[in-house]
Coordinates of C-alpha atoms in Angstrom, one line a residue:
Chain A
M26 CA 54.3 -115.0 -68.1
S27 CA 50.6 -115.1 -68.8
A28 CA 48.6 -118.3 -69.4
T29 CA 47.6 -119.5 -72.8
L30 CA 43.9 -118.7 -73.5
L31 CA 43.5 -120.0 -77.0
Q32 CA 45.5 -122.7 -78.7
V33 CA 44.9 -123.6 -82.3
E34 CA 46.9 -126.5 -83.8
G35 CA 46.9 -127.8 -87.3
L36 CA 43.4 -126.4 -87.8
G37 CA 41.7 -127.4 -91.1
V38 CA 38.2 -126.8 -92.3
H39 CA 36.8 -127.9 -95.6
F40 CA 33.4 -127.7 -97.3
A41 CA 31.8 -129.7 -100.1
V42 CA 30.6 -127.3 -102.7
R43 CA 28.7 -128.9 -105.6
G44 CA 30.7 -132.1 -105.3
R45 CA 34.0 -130.2 -105.1
R46 CA 36.2 -130.0 -102.0
L47 CA 36.8 -126.4 -100.9
Q48 CA 39.7 -126.2 -98.4
A49 CA 38.7 -123.1 -96.4
L50 CA 41.5 -123.5 -93.8
E51 CA 44.5 -125.7 -93.9
D52 CA 47.0 -126.5 -91.1
V53 CA 46.7 -123.2 -89.2
S54 CA 48.4 -123.0 -85.8
F55 CA 48.8 -120.1 -83.3
T56 CA 48.3 -119.4 -79.6
L57 CA 46.8 -116.4 -77.9
E58 CA 47.7 -115.5 -74.3
E59 CA 45.3 -114.1 -71.8
R60 CA 44.7 -110.4 -72.5
G61 CA 46.5 -110.7 -75.8
A62 CA 45.4 -109.5 -79.2
L63 CA 45.9 -111.2 -82.5
G64 CA 45.1 -109.7 -85.8
V65 CA 44.0 -111.9 -88.7
A66 CA 44.4 -110.4 -92.1
G67 CA 43.5 -111.6 -95.6
E68 CA 41.2 -111.0 -98.5
S69 CA 37.7 -112.4 -99.1
G70 CA 38.2 -116.2 -99.4
S71 CA 41.3 -116.3 -97.2
G72 CA 39.5 -118.3 -94.6
K73 CA 39.5 -115.6 -91.9
S74 CA 35.8 -115.8 -91.2
T75 CA 35.9 -119.6 -91.2
L76 CA 38.7 -119.3 -88.6
A77 CA 36.4 -117.1 -86.5
R78 CA 33.7 -119.6 -86.7
A79 CA 36.0 -122.6 -86.0
I80 CA 37.3 -120.9 -82.9
L81 CA 33.8 -120.7 -81.6
R82 CA 32.8 -124.2 -82.7
L83 CA 30.4 -122.8 -85.2
V84 CA 31.5 -125.2 -87.8
P85 CA 30.5 -128.9 -87.4
R86 CA 33.9 -130.5 -87.5
V87 CA 37.5 -129.6 -88.0
E88 CA 40.9 -131.2 -88.5
G89 CA 43.3 -130.4 -85.8
T90 CA 42.4 -128.9 -82.4
V91 CA 41.0 -125.7 -80.9
R92 CA 41.6 -125.4 -77.2
W93 CA 40.1 -122.9 -74.8
E94 CA 42.2 -122.8 -71.7
G95 CA 43.5 -126.2 -72.5
A96 CA 40.1 -127.9 -73.3
D97 CA 39.6 -129.3 -76.8
I98 CA 36.3 -127.7 -77.7
Y99 CA 35.4 -130.2 -80.4
R100 CA 35.6 -133.0 -77.9
L101 CA 33.8 -131.4 -75.1
A102 CA 30.4 -132.7 -74.0
A103 CA 27.5 -130.3 -74.8
V104 CA 26.9 -129.3 -71.2
E105 CA 30.6 -128.5 -70.7
L106 CA 30.8 -126.6 -74.0
R107 CA 27.8 -124.5 -73.0
R108 CA 29.3 -123.7 -69.6
R109 CA 32.5 -122.5 -71.3
R110 CA 30.8 -120.5 -74.1
R111 CA 30.3 -117.5 -71.9
H112 CA 34.1 -117.0 -72.0
V113 CA 34.3 -116.8 -75.8
Q114 CA 32.1 -114.3 -77.7
I115 CA 31.9 -113.0 -81.2
V116 CA 31.1 -109.7 -82.9
F117 CA 30.1 -109.8 -86.6
Q118 CA 30.6 -107.5 -89.5
D119 CA 27.1 -106.3 -90.1
P120 CA 25.7 -105.0 -86.8
L121 CA 22.2 -104.4 -88.1
A122 CA 21.9 -107.9 -89.5
S123 CA 23.1 -109.5 -86.3
L124 CA 20.6 -107.7 -84.0
D125 CA 17.0 -108.9 -83.7
P126 CA 14.9 -105.9 -85.1
R127 CA 12.0 -106.8 -82.8
Q128 CA 13.9 -106.7 -79.6
T129 CA 14.9 -103.6 -77.7
I130 CA 18.5 -102.8 -77.2
G131 CA 18.1 -103.7 -73.5
A132 CA 16.5 -107.1 -74.3
I133 CA 19.3 -107.9 -76.8
V134 CA 22.0 -107.2 -74.3
A135 CA 20.2 -109.0 -71.5
E136 CA 19.6 -112.2 -73.5
P137 CA 23.0 -113.8 -73.0
L138 CA 22.7 -113.3 -69.2
E139 CA 19.5 -115.4 -69.2
V140 CA 21.6 -118.3 -70.5
I141 CA 24.8 -117.6 -68.6
E142 CA 23.4 -116.6 -65.3
P143 CA 19.8 -117.8 -65.2
G144 CA 19.6 -117.3 -61.5
L145 CA 20.2 -113.5 -61.7
A146 CA 17.5 -111.4 -60.1
R147 CA 15.6 -109.1 -62.5
A148 CA 16.9 -105.9 -60.9
E149 CA 20.5 -107.2 -60.9
R150 CA 20.2 -108.2 -64.6
A151 CA 18.9 -104.7 -65.5
E152 CA 21.8 -103.2 -63.6
R153 CA 24.3 -105.3 -65.5
V154 CA 22.8 -104.3 -68.8
R155 CA 22.8 -100.6 -67.8
R156 CA 26.5 -100.8 -66.8
T157 CA 27.4 -102.6 -70.0
L158 CA 25.6 -100.2 -72.2
E159 CA 27.5 -97.3 -70.5
R160 CA 30.7 -99.2 -70.8
V161 CA 30.4 -99.3 -74.6
G162 CA 29.5 -95.6 -74.8
L163 CA 25.7 -95.9 -75.1
G164 CA 23.5 -94.1 -72.5
A165 CA 21.5 -96.5 -70.4
D166 CA 18.4 -94.5 -71.3
L167 CA 18.7 -96.0 -74.8
A168 CA 17.8 -99.5 -73.5
N169 CA 14.1 -99.2 -74.6
R170 CA 15.0 -98.3 -78.2
Y171 CA 15.1 -100.6 -81.2
P172 CA 18.1 -101.3 -83.5
H173 CA 16.6 -99.5 -86.5
E174 CA 16.7 -96.3 -84.5
F175 CA 20.5 -96.4 -84.3
S176 CA 23.3 -95.7 -86.7
G177 CA 25.7 -98.5 -87.8
G178 CA 28.3 -97.4 -85.3
Q179 CA 25.8 -97.5 -82.4
C180 CA 24.5 -100.9 -83.5
Q181 CA 28.1 -102.2 -83.4
R182 CA 28.4 -100.9 -79.9
V183 CA 25.2 -102.8 -79.0
A184 CA 26.7 -106.0 -80.5
I185 CA 29.8 -105.4 -78.5
A186 CA 27.8 -104.9 -75.3
R187 CA 25.9 -108.1 -76.0
A188 CA 29.2 -109.9 -76.4
I189 CA 30.8 -108.6 -73.2
V190 CA 27.9 -108.6 -70.8
G191 CA 28.8 -112.0 -69.6
S192 CA 32.4 -111.0 -68.9
P193 CA 34.1 -113.1 -71.6
R194 CA 37.8 -113.8 -71.7
L195 CA 38.1 -113.8 -75.5
L196 CA 36.3 -111.6 -78.0
V197 CA 36.4 -112.6 -81.7
C198 CA 35.7 -109.7 -83.9
D199 CA 35.0 -110.6 -87.6
E200 CA 35.5 -107.5 -89.7
P201 CA 33.8 -105.4 -87.0
L202 CA 34.5 -102.1 -88.8
S203 CA 34.1 -102.7 -92.5
S204 CA 30.4 -101.7 -92.7
L205 CA 31.1 -98.5 -90.8
D206 CA 32.2 -95.0 -91.8
V207 CA 35.9 -94.4 -91.4
S208 CA 35.2 -91.7 -88.8
V209 CA 33.2 -94.2 -86.7
Q210 CA 35.7 -97.0 -87.2
A211 CA 38.2 -95.1 -85.1
Q212 CA 35.7 -94.9 -82.3
I213 CA 35.2 -98.6 -82.3
V214 CA 38.9 -99.3 -82.5
N215 CA 39.4 -97.2 -79.4
L216 CA 36.5 -99.0 -77.6
L217 CA 38.0 -102.4 -78.4
D218 CA 41.4 -101.1 -77.1
D219 CA 39.8 -99.9 -73.9
L220 CA 38.0 -103.2 -73.3
R221 CA 41.2 -105.1 -73.6
R222 CA 43.2 -102.8 -71.3
E223 CA 40.5 -102.2 -68.7
L224 CA 38.6 -105.5 -68.7
G225 CA 41.5 -107.8 -69.8
I226 CA 39.5 -109.3 -72.6
A227 CA 41.7 -110.9 -75.2
L228 CA 40.9 -110.2 -78.9
V229 CA 41.0 -111.9 -82.2
F230 CA 40.6 -109.0 -84.6
I231 CA 39.8 -110.0 -88.2
S232 CA 40.1 -107.5 -91.1
H233 CA 41.1 -107.3 -94.7
N234 CA 42.8 -104.0 -94.0
L235 CA 46.1 -104.2 -92.2
A236 CA 46.0 -100.5 -91.3
V237 CA 42.9 -101.2 -89.3
V238 CA 44.3 -103.9 -87.0
R239 CA 47.7 -102.3 -86.6
R240 CA 46.8 -100.2 -83.5
T241 CA 45.0 -102.9 -81.6
V242 CA 46.9 -106.1 -81.9
Q243 CA 50.3 -107.5 -80.7
R244 CA 50.6 -110.3 -83.3
V245 CA 49.3 -110.7 -86.8
L246 CA 48.4 -113.8 -88.8
V247 CA 48.2 -113.3 -92.5
L248 CA 46.0 -115.9 -94.4
Y249 CA 45.8 -116.6 -98.1
L250 CA 43.4 -119.2 -99.5
G251 CA 43.2 -120.9 -96.1
R252 CA 46.9 -121.2 -95.5
T253 CA 49.1 -119.2 -93.1
V254 CA 51.5 -117.1 -95.2
E255 CA 53.0 -115.1 -92.3
L256 CA 52.7 -114.9 -88.6
A257 CA 54.7 -112.3 -86.7
D258 CA 54.7 -109.7 -83.9
R259 CA 53.0 -106.5 -84.9
D260 CA 56.1 -104.3 -85.2
A261 CA 58.1 -106.9 -87.1
L262 CA 55.3 -107.5 -89.5
Y263 CA 54.8 -103.9 -90.4
A264 CA 58.5 -103.0 -90.4
T265 CA 59.8 -106.1 -92.2
P266 CA 57.0 -107.9 -94.0
R267 CA 58.6 -111.0 -95.5
H268 CA 55.9 -112.6 -97.6
P269 CA 55.0 -111.0 -101.0
Y270 CA 51.3 -111.3 -100.1
T271 CA 51.7 -109.4 -96.9
R272 CA 53.5 -106.7 -98.8
A273 CA 50.7 -106.6 -101.3
L274 CA 48.2 -106.1 -98.5
L275 CA 50.3 -103.4 -97.0
D276 CA 50.8 -101.6 -100.3
A277 CA 47.0 -101.7 -101.0
V278 CA 46.1 -99.5 -98.0
P279 CA 45.2 -96.0 -99.3
V280 CA 47.5 -93.2 -98.2
P281 CA 45.5 -90.2 -96.9
D282 CA 48.1 -87.9 -98.3
P283 CA 47.8 -86.7 -101.9
A284 CA 51.5 -85.9 -102.0
R285 CA 52.4 -89.5 -101.3
A286 CA 49.4 -91.3 -102.8
R287 CA 50.2 -93.7 -105.6
R288 CA 49.7 -92.2 -109.0
G289 CA 49.8 -95.4 -111.0
G290 CA 51.9 -98.4 -110.1
P291 CA 51.3 -102.1 -110.5
T292 CA 48.2 -103.9 -109.5
A293 CA 47.9 -107.1 -107.5
A294 CA 45.9 -109.1 -110.0
T295 CA 43.4 -110.2 -107.4
D296 CA 41.1 -112.1 -109.8
L297 CA 43.7 -114.8 -110.2
S298 CA 42.8 -116.3 -106.9
S299 CA 40.4 -119.2 -106.7
A300 CA 39.4 -121.3 -103.8
F301 CA 39.2 -124.3 -106.1
A302 CA 42.6 -123.9 -107.7
S303 CA 45.2 -126.6 -107.3
R304 CA 46.8 -126.6 -103.8
A305 CA 50.1 -128.0 -105.1
G306 CA 52.9 -125.6 -104.4
C307 CA 52.4 -122.2 -102.9
V308 CA 48.8 -121.0 -103.2
F309 CA 50.0 -117.5 -103.8
A310 CA 52.3 -118.5 -106.7
R311 CA 49.7 -117.6 -109.4
R312 CA 49.7 -114.0 -108.3
C313 CA 53.2 -113.7 -107.0
P314 CA 55.6 -111.5 -109.0
F315 CA 58.5 -113.5 -107.6
A316 CA 57.2 -117.1 -108.3
V317 CA 59.6 -119.6 -109.8
D318 CA 59.0 -123.3 -110.7
R319 CA 59.7 -124.5 -107.3
C320 CA 56.9 -122.3 -105.9
R321 CA 54.3 -124.0 -108.2
Q322 CA 55.5 -127.5 -107.2
V323 CA 56.5 -127.5 -103.5
V324 CA 54.3 -126.2 -100.7
P325 CA 56.5 -123.8 -98.7
A326 CA 57.0 -124.7 -95.1
L327 CA 56.6 -122.0 -92.3
E328 CA 60.2 -120.9 -91.7
S329 CA 61.6 -118.7 -89.0
A330 CA 62.5 -115.3 -90.2
G331 CA 63.3 -113.9 -86.8
P332 CA 62.2 -114.2 -83.2
G333 CA 58.5 -115.3 -83.3
H334 CA 58.4 -114.4 -87.0
L335 CA 57.2 -117.2 -89.4
V336 CA 56.9 -117.0 -93.1
A337 CA 55.8 -119.5 -95.7
C338 CA 57.8 -118.5 -98.8
H339 CA 60.6 -120.3 -100.6
R340 CA 62.2 -117.0 -101.6
W341 CA 61.8 -114.7 -98.6
R342 CA 65.6 -114.4 -98.1
E343 CA 66.2 -113.3 -101.7
L344 CA 63.4 -110.8 -102.0
P345 CA 64.3 -107.2 -102.7
Chain B
M25 CA 35.8 -71.7 -118.3
R26 CA 32.2 -72.8 -117.9
P27 CA 31.9 -75.9 -115.7
L28 CA 30.7 -79.1 -117.3
L29 CA 28.4 -79.7 -114.3
E30 CA 27.1 -76.9 -112.2
I31 CA 24.8 -77.5 -109.2
S32 CA 23.5 -74.4 -107.5
G33 CA 21.4 -73.8 -104.3
L34 CA 20.3 -77.5 -104.2
N35 CA 17.9 -78.5 -101.5
V36 CA 16.6 -82.0 -101.1
R37 CA 13.8 -83.0 -98.7
F38 CA 12.1 -86.2 -97.9
S39 CA 8.6 -86.5 -96.4
T40 CA 8.5 -89.3 -93.9
P41 CA 5.9 -90.4 -91.3
E42 CA 7.9 -88.5 -88.7
G43 CA 7.9 -85.3 -90.7
E44 CA 9.9 -83.5 -93.3
V45 CA 13.6 -84.4 -93.4
A46 CA 16.1 -82.0 -95.0
A47 CA 18.9 -84.2 -96.5
V48 CA 20.7 -81.5 -98.6
R49 CA 20.7 -77.9 -97.7
D50 CA 21.8 -75.2 -100.2
V51 CA 24.6 -77.1 -101.8
S52 CA 26.5 -75.7 -104.8
L53 CA 29.2 -77.7 -106.6
Q54 CA 31.0 -77.3 -110.0
L55 CA 32.9 -79.8 -112.0
Q56 CA 35.1 -78.9 -115.0
A57 CA 35.6 -81.2 -117.9
G58 CA 38.4 -83.6 -117.1
E59 CA 38.4 -82.8 -113.4
C60 CA 38.0 -85.2 -110.5
L61 CA 35.9 -83.9 -107.6
G62 CA 35.8 -85.8 -104.3
V63 CA 32.8 -85.5 -102.1
V64 CA 33.5 -86.8 -98.6
G65 CA 31.3 -87.1 -95.6
E66 CA 29.7 -89.6 -93.2
S67 CA 26.6 -91.6 -93.8
G68 CA 23.6 -89.3 -93.8
S69 CA 25.7 -86.2 -94.8
G70 CA 23.7 -85.9 -98.1
K71 CA 26.6 -86.6 -100.3
S72 CA 24.8 -89.2 -102.4
Q73 CA 21.5 -87.4 -102.5
V74 CA 23.1 -84.3 -104.1
F75 CA 23.9 -86.4 -107.2
L76 CA 20.8 -88.5 -107.2
A77 CA 18.7 -85.4 -107.1
A78 CA 20.7 -83.8 -109.9
L79 CA 20.1 -86.9 -112.0
G80 CA 16.4 -87.2 -111.2
L81 CA 16.9 -90.4 -109.3
L82 CA 15.5 -89.4 -105.9
A83 CA 13.3 -91.8 -104.0
R84 CA 9.5 -91.2 -104.5
N85 CA 9.1 -89.3 -101.2
G86 CA 11.9 -86.9 -102.1
S87 CA 11.6 -83.4 -103.5
V88 CA 14.3 -81.1 -104.9
D89 CA 14.7 -77.4 -105.5
G90 CA 17.7 -75.5 -106.9
T91 CA 19.4 -75.9 -110.3
A92 CA 21.7 -78.5 -111.9
R93 CA 23.1 -77.9 -115.3
F94 CA 25.1 -80.4 -117.4
D95 CA 26.6 -78.8 -120.5
D96 CA 23.6 -77.1 -122.1
F97 CA 20.9 -79.2 -120.3
A98 CA 18.9 -78.3 -117.3
L99 CA 19.0 -81.6 -115.3
I100 CA 16.4 -80.4 -112.9
G101 CA 13.1 -79.2 -114.3
G102 CA 14.1 -80.2 -117.8
K103 CA 12.4 -82.7 -120.1
R104 CA 12.3 -86.3 -119.0
A105 CA 13.3 -87.5 -122.4
D106 CA 16.4 -85.3 -122.4
L107 CA 17.4 -86.7 -119.0
N108 CA 17.0 -90.2 -120.2
R109 CA 19.2 -89.5 -123.2
I110 CA 21.9 -88.0 -121.0
R111 CA 22.0 -90.5 -118.2
G112 CA 23.9 -93.6 -119.2
A113 CA 25.2 -91.9 -122.4
R114 CA 26.9 -88.7 -121.5
I115 CA 26.8 -89.2 -117.7
G116 CA 27.8 -92.6 -116.4
M117 CA 27.0 -93.9 -112.9
I118 CA 28.8 -96.4 -110.7
F119 CA 27.3 -97.4 -107.4
Q120 CA 28.7 -99.0 -104.3
D121 CA 27.3 -102.5 -104.6
P122 CA 27.7 -104.0 -108.0
M123 CA 25.7 -107.0 -107.1
T124 CA 22.5 -105.0 -106.5
S125 CA 23.1 -102.7 -109.5
L126 CA 23.6 -105.5 -112.0
A127 CA 20.5 -107.4 -113.0
P128 CA 20.9 -111.0 -111.7
H129 CA 19.0 -112.7 -114.5
L130 CA 20.8 -111.2 -117.5
T131 CA 24.3 -112.1 -118.7
I132 CA 27.0 -109.5 -118.6
G133 CA 26.9 -109.3 -122.4
E134 CA 23.1 -108.8 -122.4
Q135 CA 23.4 -105.9 -119.9
L136 CA 26.2 -104.2 -121.7
S137 CA 24.6 -104.6 -125.1
E138 CA 21.3 -103.3 -124.0
V139 CA 22.9 -99.9 -123.1
L140 CA 24.4 -99.7 -126.6
Q141 CA 21.3 -100.7 -128.3
F142 CA 19.3 -98.1 -126.4
H143 CA 21.7 -95.2 -126.6
R144 CA 23.6 -95.8 -129.7
G145 CA 21.1 -97.8 -131.8
L146 CA 23.6 -100.6 -132.5
D147 CA 22.5 -104.0 -133.6
R148 CA 23.1 -107.0 -131.4
R149 CA 26.2 -108.1 -133.1
S150 CA 28.1 -104.9 -133.1
A151 CA 26.8 -104.1 -129.6
S152 CA 28.3 -107.4 -128.4
D153 CA 31.6 -106.7 -130.1
R154 CA 31.7 -103.2 -128.5
A155 CA 30.9 -104.7 -125.1
R156 CA 33.8 -107.1 -125.4
E157 CA 36.2 -104.3 -126.2
Q158 CA 34.9 -102.4 -123.1
L159 CA 35.6 -105.4 -120.9
E160 CA 39.1 -105.5 -122.2
R161 CA 39.6 -101.8 -121.6
V162 CA 38.9 -102.3 -117.9
H163 CA 41.3 -105.3 -117.9
I164 CA 38.9 -108.1 -117.6
G165 CA 40.7 -111.2 -119.0
D166 CA 38.9 -113.7 -121.3
A167 CA 36.3 -111.1 -122.1
A168 CA 34.4 -113.3 -124.6
T169 CA 33.7 -115.9 -121.9
R170 CA 32.7 -113.2 -119.4
L171 CA 30.0 -111.9 -121.7
G172 CA 28.1 -115.1 -121.4
Q173 CA 28.3 -115.2 -117.6
Y174 CA 25.9 -114.0 -114.9
P175 CA 26.8 -111.5 -112.2
H176 CA 26.9 -114.1 -109.5
E177 CA 29.6 -116.0 -111.3
L178 CA 32.0 -113.1 -110.9
S179 CA 34.1 -111.9 -108.0
G180 CA 33.2 -108.5 -106.3
G181 CA 36.2 -106.8 -108.0
M182 CA 35.2 -108.2 -111.4
R183 CA 31.6 -107.1 -111.0
Q184 CA 32.8 -103.6 -110.1
R185 CA 34.9 -103.6 -113.3
V186 CA 31.8 -104.6 -115.2
M187 CA 30.0 -101.6 -113.7
I188 CA 32.8 -99.3 -114.7
A189 CA 32.8 -100.8 -118.2
M190 CA 29.1 -100.2 -118.4
A191 CA 29.4 -96.6 -117.2
L192 CA 32.0 -96.0 -119.9
L193 CA 30.2 -97.7 -122.8
C194 CA 28.9 -94.6 -124.5
E195 CA 32.1 -92.6 -123.8
P196 CA 30.5 -90.3 -121.2
Q197 CA 32.0 -86.9 -120.4
L198 CA 31.2 -87.4 -116.7
V199 CA 31.1 -90.4 -114.4
I200 CA 29.6 -90.3 -111.0
A201 CA 31.0 -93.0 -108.7
D202 CA 29.2 -93.4 -105.4
E203 CA 31.4 -95.3 -102.9
P204 CA 32.9 -97.3 -105.8
T205 CA 35.3 -99.3 -103.6
T206 CA 33.6 -99.5 -100.3
A207 CA 32.3 -103.0 -100.6
L208 CA 35.7 -104.3 -101.8
D209 CA 38.9 -105.7 -100.2
V210 CA 41.7 -103.2 -99.9
T211 CA 43.7 -105.1 -102.6
V212 CA 40.8 -105.0 -105.0
Q213 CA 40.2 -101.4 -104.1
A214 CA 43.8 -100.5 -105.0
E215 CA 43.2 -102.2 -108.4
I216 CA 40.0 -100.2 -109.0
L217 CA 41.6 -96.9 -108.0
A218 CA 44.5 -97.7 -110.4
L219 CA 42.0 -98.3 -113.1
F220 CA 40.2 -95.0 -112.5
R221 CA 43.6 -93.2 -112.6
E222 CA 44.4 -94.9 -115.9
L223 CA 41.1 -93.9 -117.4
R224 CA 41.5 -90.3 -116.3
S225 CA 45.0 -90.2 -117.9
T226 CA 43.8 -91.6 -121.2
T227 CA 40.5 -89.7 -121.6
R228 CA 39.1 -86.3 -120.7
L229 CA 36.7 -87.9 -118.3
A230 CA 35.3 -85.8 -115.5
L231 CA 34.8 -87.8 -112.4
A232 CA 32.8 -87.2 -109.2
V233 CA 33.8 -89.6 -106.5
I234 CA 31.6 -89.9 -103.4
S235 CA 33.2 -91.6 -100.4
H236 CA 33.4 -91.6 -96.6
D237 CA 37.1 -92.5 -96.9
A238 CA 39.5 -89.6 -97.2
G239 CA 42.2 -92.1 -98.2
V240 CA 40.3 -93.0 -101.4
I241 CA 39.7 -89.3 -102.1
A242 CA 43.4 -88.5 -101.7
E243 CA 44.3 -91.2 -104.2
L244 CA 42.1 -90.0 -107.0
C245 CA 40.8 -86.4 -106.7
D246 CA 41.9 -83.0 -107.8
R247 CA 39.4 -81.1 -105.6
V248 CA 37.5 -82.1 -102.5
A249 CA 34.2 -80.9 -101.0
V250 CA 33.5 -82.0 -97.4
M251 CA 29.9 -82.4 -96.5
Y252 CA 28.3 -82.5 -93.1
A253 CA 24.6 -82.7 -92.2
G254 CA 23.5 -81.8 -95.7
R255 CA 25.9 -78.9 -96.3
V256 CA 29.2 -78.4 -97.8
V257 CA 31.4 -77.2 -94.9
E258 CA 34.8 -77.0 -96.7
E259 CA 36.0 -77.1 -100.3
A260 CA 39.5 -76.8 -101.8
A261 CA 42.2 -78.4 -103.9
V262 CA 43.1 -81.9 -102.6
D263 CA 46.5 -80.8 -101.4
T264 CA 45.0 -77.8 -99.6
I265 CA 42.4 -80.0 -97.8
F266 CA 45.0 -82.5 -96.7
T267 CA 47.7 -80.1 -95.7
T268 CA 45.7 -77.2 -94.3
P269 CA 42.2 -78.2 -93.4
R270 CA 40.4 -75.3 -91.8
H271 CA 37.1 -76.9 -90.7
P272 CA 37.4 -78.9 -87.4
Y273 CA 35.2 -81.5 -89.0
T274 CA 37.5 -82.0 -92.0
Q275 CA 40.4 -82.2 -89.6
G276 CA 38.6 -84.9 -87.6
L277 CA 37.7 -86.9 -90.7
L278 CA 41.3 -86.9 -91.9
A279 CA 42.7 -87.9 -88.5
A280 CA 40.4 -90.8 -88.3
V281 CA 41.8 -92.5 -91.4
P282 CA 43.8 -95.6 -90.4
R283 CA 47.3 -95.3 -91.6
I284 CA 49.9 -97.9 -92.2
D285 CA 52.5 -95.4 -90.9
G286 CA 50.6 -93.4 -88.3
T287 CA 51.6 -92.9 -84.7
L288 CA 50.7 -95.7 -82.2
D289 CA 50.7 -93.4 -79.2
G290 CA 47.4 -92.7 -77.4
P291 CA 44.0 -93.5 -78.7
M292 CA 43.0 -92.8 -82.3
Q293 CA 41.6 -89.4 -83.0
T294 CA 37.9 -89.5 -83.6
V295 CA 35.1 -87.2 -84.3
P296 CA 33.2 -88.0 -81.1
G297 CA 29.4 -88.2 -81.0
Q298 CA 26.9 -88.6 -83.8
P299 CA 25.7 -86.3 -86.6
P300 CA 22.5 -84.5 -85.8
A301 CA 19.2 -86.2 -86.7
A302 CA 18.0 -84.9 -90.1
L303 CA 14.7 -83.9 -88.6
E304 CA 16.4 -81.3 -86.4
D305 CA 16.7 -77.8 -87.6
I306 CA 19.8 -76.4 -86.0
P307 CA 20.0 -72.6 -85.7
G308 CA 23.8 -72.3 -85.6
C309 CA 26.6 -74.5 -87.0
S310 CA 25.3 -78.1 -87.4
F311 CA 28.7 -79.4 -86.2
A312 CA 28.7 -77.3 -83.0
A313 CA 27.5 -80.2 -80.8
R314 CA 30.6 -82.3 -81.7
C315 CA 33.1 -79.6 -82.3
P316 CA 36.2 -79.3 -80.1
R317 CA 36.5 -75.6 -81.0
V318 CA 32.9 -74.6 -80.4
G319 CA 32.1 -71.1 -79.1
D320 CA 28.9 -69.3 -78.2
R321 CA 28.5 -67.8 -81.6
C322 CA 28.6 -71.2 -83.2
R323 CA 25.3 -72.2 -81.5
V324 CA 23.3 -69.2 -82.7
E325 CA 24.7 -68.0 -86.0
R326 CA 25.3 -70.3 -88.9
P327 CA 28.8 -69.7 -90.4
E328 CA 28.8 -68.8 -94.1
L329 CA 30.8 -70.8 -96.6
R330 CA 33.5 -68.4 -97.7
A331 CA 37.1 -67.9 -98.6
N332 CA 39.6 -66.3 -96.4
G333 CA 42.8 -65.5 -98.2
N334 CA 43.1 -68.3 -100.8
P335 CA 40.0 -67.7 -103.1
M336 CA 40.1 -71.4 -104.0
H337 CA 39.6 -72.6 -100.4
I338 CA 36.2 -72.0 -98.9
Y339 CA 35.0 -73.2 -95.5
A340 CA 32.1 -72.5 -93.1
C341 CA 33.5 -72.0 -89.6
H342 CA 33.7 -69.2 -87.0
H343 CA 36.7 -70.7 -85.4
P344 CA 38.8 -72.4 -88.1
V345 CA 41.8 -74.6 -87.4
V346 CA 44.9 -72.6 -87.8
E347 CA 47.6 -75.1 -86.9
W348 CA 47.2 -78.6 -88.2
R349 CA 49.7 -81.3 -87.4
K350 CA 49.4 -84.5 -89.3

């Protein structure tokens, strides 16, 4: 039994947008064990990036709690928070935008060390940077180059190197693949898998594409307009998805096989979702082909649909 | 039958401070009326530049040689006025990012009407009516309201529908879609792909789809050209490409597509390494440095693009894949 690394309970985040309240996240709960991997799936506006930021205390305040190894990070003193930050790192979607264009790759990867281990001797620091660059598949001889000299995939490797140089226990990856070519995505997936297996770094892997997270994660959280609609172990979620939204996400993945590709078929009417819509009832009801009156009136509770399998749908038992 | 679009021996070069860069090398492509051609390749493979060059839309430092014919018009070397009449009217274009291809300071209605006023000489009133019909055709609800909105007021999927509506305004014979779904959520992508399929089934529209994602290509196209380092390395009917890819690069590209039903054993198959820098002039096969099947000949002699058996399946490889297990 491994220890709990990340515990999120009743997490809510809202923003005020032109005088209106935008509920970006509402009552989200999950735990992540050491060395574990959680996938977070949902469309734009589902709250998945807000979740990433909330986990790192990059939003000013939240409802509920986020605990790293038991410590409630929104109640930690600044000094203590800073001391613990080295254990939780993030990789963003657009690698070129998240790297300083005026710093060399070596300087970018070395920078966290200056904060985390200020006492480190210069030679030792250079050695750590060299080892980390090699670990992510970049030659150490590239340390003197600048980000614009690299492809998107290489820049993402640099961003990963910067995130792992301080030996974190948790890496939050917010759509780390969506700005990359498909052929390069596979390389990064394999790299993240290796880091978890070999260095024991736990992952929160956020993506709008369920096919992308499938290989890497053990559990999957599906968000829609800020609410948990389904949370299940990987195999259960892909084999027996219970929520109509999870099914829509799975159906939307293109099939790289012309004999089986959809030629027609219903569409998911994505434009019906609005972050400002009424939150009475199920937030997915407006798009759901199975919605009945109850769905529009009563917020569905998370129910158990099997071991470790939670679904928020009034009608999951009746669905075809 | 004479193709609607015929590109022959196309070369595109860019002059940069570091030197001359060859982006497209000796590319020939044909597209029949009503057909959908997929052009698949990684960033930098030249897949977009082929079509930008054919439409006279290269960046200022770019130069082109070769020929491109659309119906009876020479697209390259022809009159600028002819080109302006064809683009937007008989050839529609859809780009990856609808936010940057729509003018932010004009309403949707103004942008759509402008096209009709320019190409069709319609007055404002009838242009606006026609624009509303087009929005309805691409399944944008409440079209009358949308006409008065600005691009930033629409979702990404809605903006891409507007781009498609705009490309279709003058009933073009050909639409060139460059990564039309790459910036979108998978669910929105599925909707846009369904829309393209619907348009193809109701019109004689020819479609060229440029994408790095073989999954998107499989969903839409009749025929596929695979590009690598500025060249076409394999071309065949879509079923042929996906069932019997011969070029090791094609095989790698297909294996890298994340599948909802793929095996979970072992690491994902990848195409290891990086494409060659465009500045390099490689004597042999440009894929040799990354190829799992590379032999000595590959490094010195460039393989010709040719058929072997099936005349509709061409590939450029000295050591083609024989067995391919999906």
